[in-house]
């Protein structure tokens, strides 16, 4: 009886421990409210593109080895030092292999989105020019609203894709890996923002999708709507319905540009602190028979 009572006490104690383990801490609850719920709402209103691109960002984490946790028993396990190695640019391809790298595949996707948004911009601009060519034509104000939204979002998408293409082309694999892991400026062990990087990466696809939907809804409104009032009589409604989505898109565009600029200048000043290609004070330089330019691929153009 005593042994059975003791076993029952252990089971009950284990049950209490199990229940205590399932309880959320205060920090986890705050993190859930401030991060997970807004993230779910953002994914909901952006058709799930940020969540998809977050999974894709996991493929970019292997471009450069960033070891944040060091095993003291392993002598080969070295702590990560930012910008302490020569930069590598895998977006320039591999001369020994015809397969495209992840950065090249991403650039191809941006090129396709650029073409898509260029077509949407031209189509919506031509649709908006109907009233200017023939003032007698009375176009329903909602049709003009949808075409204006498509025109504005596609233009913002074109600006963003052009900027991200140039910015990514000048960034090394280490900088891309840092962004994929959500490392920007602060301590990478405490402050990491992979969701923000995924959202910025998904913005071109979001702009292209919503501008296409606006163009489609404008066409549907043009076909289904009968004789109705134009923009001249519904000016306030037209301005509100147009400026809200275009204004939100402009804010996202500014956010993406600011974060990309921060990441670019962090790498520039970081490499200057390490004498651009070598660790400060180490005297590390390229061989004399090699040009003073960084290698573009770790497999085909490594120096030394």
Tab-separated table of C-alpha atoms in Angstrom, residues 76-205:
chain	number	residue	atom	x	y	z
A	76	UNK	CA	36.721	23.776	-35.012
A	77	UNK	CA	33.558	25.554	-33.926
A	78	UNK	CA	34.392	29.233	-34.426
A	79	UNK	CA	32.158	32.101	-33.373
A	80	UNK	CA	30.742	34.189	-36.190
A	81	UNK	CA	32.471	37.534	-36.769
A	82	UNK	CA	30.588	39.862	-39.131
A	83	UNK	CA	32.348	40.841	-42.356
A	84	UNK	CA	35.590	39.052	-41.418
A	85	UNK	CA	35.842	36.994	-44.635
A	86	UNK	CA	36.186	38.089	-48.267
A	87	UNK	CA	32.795	38.667	-49.898
A	88	UNK	CA	31.320	36.041	-52.197
A	89	UNK	CA	28.690	36.782	-54.855
A	90	UNK	CA	26.856	33.648	-55.990
A	91	UNK	CA	24.429	35.662	-58.133
A	92	UNK	CA	27.144	35.845	-60.797
A	93	UNK	CA	26.954	32.118	-61.403
A	94	UNK	CA	29.331	29.219	-61.273
A	95	UNK	CA	31.686	28.762	-64.191
A	96	UNK	CA	32.047	25.028	-63.504
A	97	UNK	CA	28.324	24.326	-63.255
A	98	UNK	CA	25.409	25.303	-65.483
A	99	UNK	CA	22.874	25.058	-62.656
A	100	UNK	CA	21.459	28.348	-61.452
A	101	UNK	CA	22.116	29.451	-57.901
A	102	UNK	CA	19.310	30.503	-55.565
A	103	UNK	CA	20.145	34.158	-56.071
A	104	UNK	CA	20.000	33.766	-59.848
A	105	UNK	CA	16.605	32.054	-59.598
A	106	UNK	CA	15.342	34.894	-57.422
A	107	UNK	CA	16.578	37.410	-59.972
A	108	UNK	CA	14.686	35.565	-62.719
A	109	UNK	CA	11.513	35.789	-60.639
A	110	UNK	CA	11.989	39.532	-60.210
A	111	UNK	CA	12.465	39.876	-63.969
A	112	UNK	CA	9.163	38.096	-64.608
A	113	UNK	CA	7.364	40.259	-62.060
A	114	UNK	CA	8.907	43.335	-63.658
A	115	UNK	CA	7.458	42.374	-67.039
A	116	UNK	CA	4.060	41.624	-65.494
A	117	UNK	CA	3.838	44.961	-63.720
A	118	UNK	CA	5.035	46.800	-66.827
A	119	UNK	CA	2.126	45.314	-68.790
A	120	UNK	CA	-0.338	46.221	-66.019
A	121	UNK	CA	1.001	49.777	-65.890
A	122	UNK	CA	0.634	50.227	-69.642
A	123	UNK	CA	-2.851	48.678	-69.697
A	124	UNK	CA	-4.210	50.737	-66.808
A	125	UNK	CA	-2.669	53.921	-68.208
A	126	UNK	CA	-4.353	53.262	-71.562
A	127	UNK	CA	-7.677	52.656	-69.811
A	128	UNK	CA	-7.358	55.898	-67.858
A	129	UNK	CA	-6.601	57.786	-71.067
A	130	UNK	CA	-10.093	57.071	-72.445
A	131	UNK	CA	-11.604	60.052	-70.663
A	132	UNK	CA	-8.794	62.368	-71.757
A	133	UNK	CA	-9.161	61.374	-75.416
A	134	UNK	CA	-12.955	61.648	-75.482
A	135	UNK	CA	-14.459	63.952	-72.835
A	136	UNK	CA	-17.948	62.970	-73.961
A	137	UNK	CA	-17.454	59.402	-72.744
A	138	UNK	CA	-18.967	59.041	-69.255
A	139	UNK	CA	-17.053	56.359	-67.336
A	140	UNK	CA	-18.416	55.020	-64.060
A	141	UNK	CA	-16.331	56.407	-61.182
A	142	UNK	CA	-15.707	52.957	-59.689
A	143	UNK	CA	-14.133	51.817	-62.964
A	144	UNK	CA	-11.758	54.770	-62.879
A	145	UNK	CA	-10.988	53.986	-59.239
A	146	UNK	CA	-9.956	50.399	-59.955
A	147	UNK	CA	-7.810	51.419	-62.924
A	148	UNK	CA	-6.148	54.151	-60.847
A	149	UNK	CA	-5.369	51.652	-58.075
A	150	UNK	CA	-3.886	49.220	-60.598
A	151	UNK	CA	-1.806	52.012	-62.119
A	152	UNK	CA	-0.485	53.197	-58.744
A	153	UNK	CA	0.310	49.761	-57.307
A	154	UNK	CA	2.015	48.569	-60.483
A	155	UNK	CA	4.169	51.708	-60.577
A	156	UNK	CA	5.186	51.186	-56.960
A	157	UNK	CA	5.959	47.559	-57.740
A	158	UNK	CA	8.170	48.584	-60.654
A	159	UNK	CA	10.087	51.003	-58.446
A	160	UNK	CA	10.526	48.351	-55.756
A	161	UNK	CA	11.675	45.594	-58.117
A	162	UNK	CA	14.179	47.922	-59.789
A	163	UNK	CA	15.547	49.042	-56.447
A	164	UNK	CA	15.742	45.541	-54.961
A	165	UNK	CA	17.505	44.222	-58.066
A	166	UNK	CA	20.232	46.858	-57.815
A	167	UNK	CA	20.501	46.551	-54.034
A	168	UNK	CA	20.739	42.746	-54.072
A	169	UNK	CA	23.278	42.816	-56.905
A	170	UNK	CA	25.718	44.750	-54.727
A	171	UNK	CA	25.204	42.627	-51.617
A	172	UNK	CA	27.398	39.664	-50.760
A	173	UNK	CA	26.185	36.208	-49.806
A	174	UNK	CA	26.904	37.048	-46.179
A	175	UNK	CA	24.572	40.056	-46.295
A	176	UNK	CA	21.825	37.980	-47.936
A	177	UNK	CA	22.244	35.256	-45.304
A	178	UNK	CA	21.999	37.816	-42.520
A	179	UNK	CA	18.736	39.130	-43.967
A	180	UNK	CA	17.405	35.590	-44.394
A	181	UNK	CA	18.117	34.936	-40.721
A	182	UNK	CA	16.572	38.263	-39.740
A	183	UNK	CA	19.858	39.833	-38.592
A	184	UNK	CA	20.129	43.556	-39.265
A	185	UNK	CA	21.935	45.693	-36.682
A	186	UNK	CA	21.211	44.497	-33.161
A	187	UNK	CA	22.462	41.465	-31.249
A	188	UNK	CA	21.546	38.449	-33.439
A	189	UNK	CA	20.968	36.248	-30.388
A	190	UNK	CA	18.263	38.539	-28.995
A	191	UNK	CA	16.821	40.548	-31.880
A	192	UNK	CA	16.033	38.708	-35.096
A	193	UNK	CA	13.388	39.707	-37.639
A	194	UNK	CA	12.987	36.935	-40.246
A	195	UNK	CA	9.284	37.737	-40.684
A	196	UNK	CA	10.088	41.318	-41.659
A	197	UNK	CA	12.607	40.115	-44.257
A	198	UNK	CA	10.024	37.691	-45.654
A	199	UNK	CA	7.424	40.461	-45.878
A	200	UNK	CA	9.818	42.781	-47.740
A	201	UNK	CA	10.773	39.971	-50.112
A	202	UNK	CA	7.097	39.236	-50.804
A	203	UNK	CA	6.167	42.849	-51.610
A	204	UNK	CA	6.817	42.646	-55.402
A	205	UNK	CA	4.493	39.642	-55.703
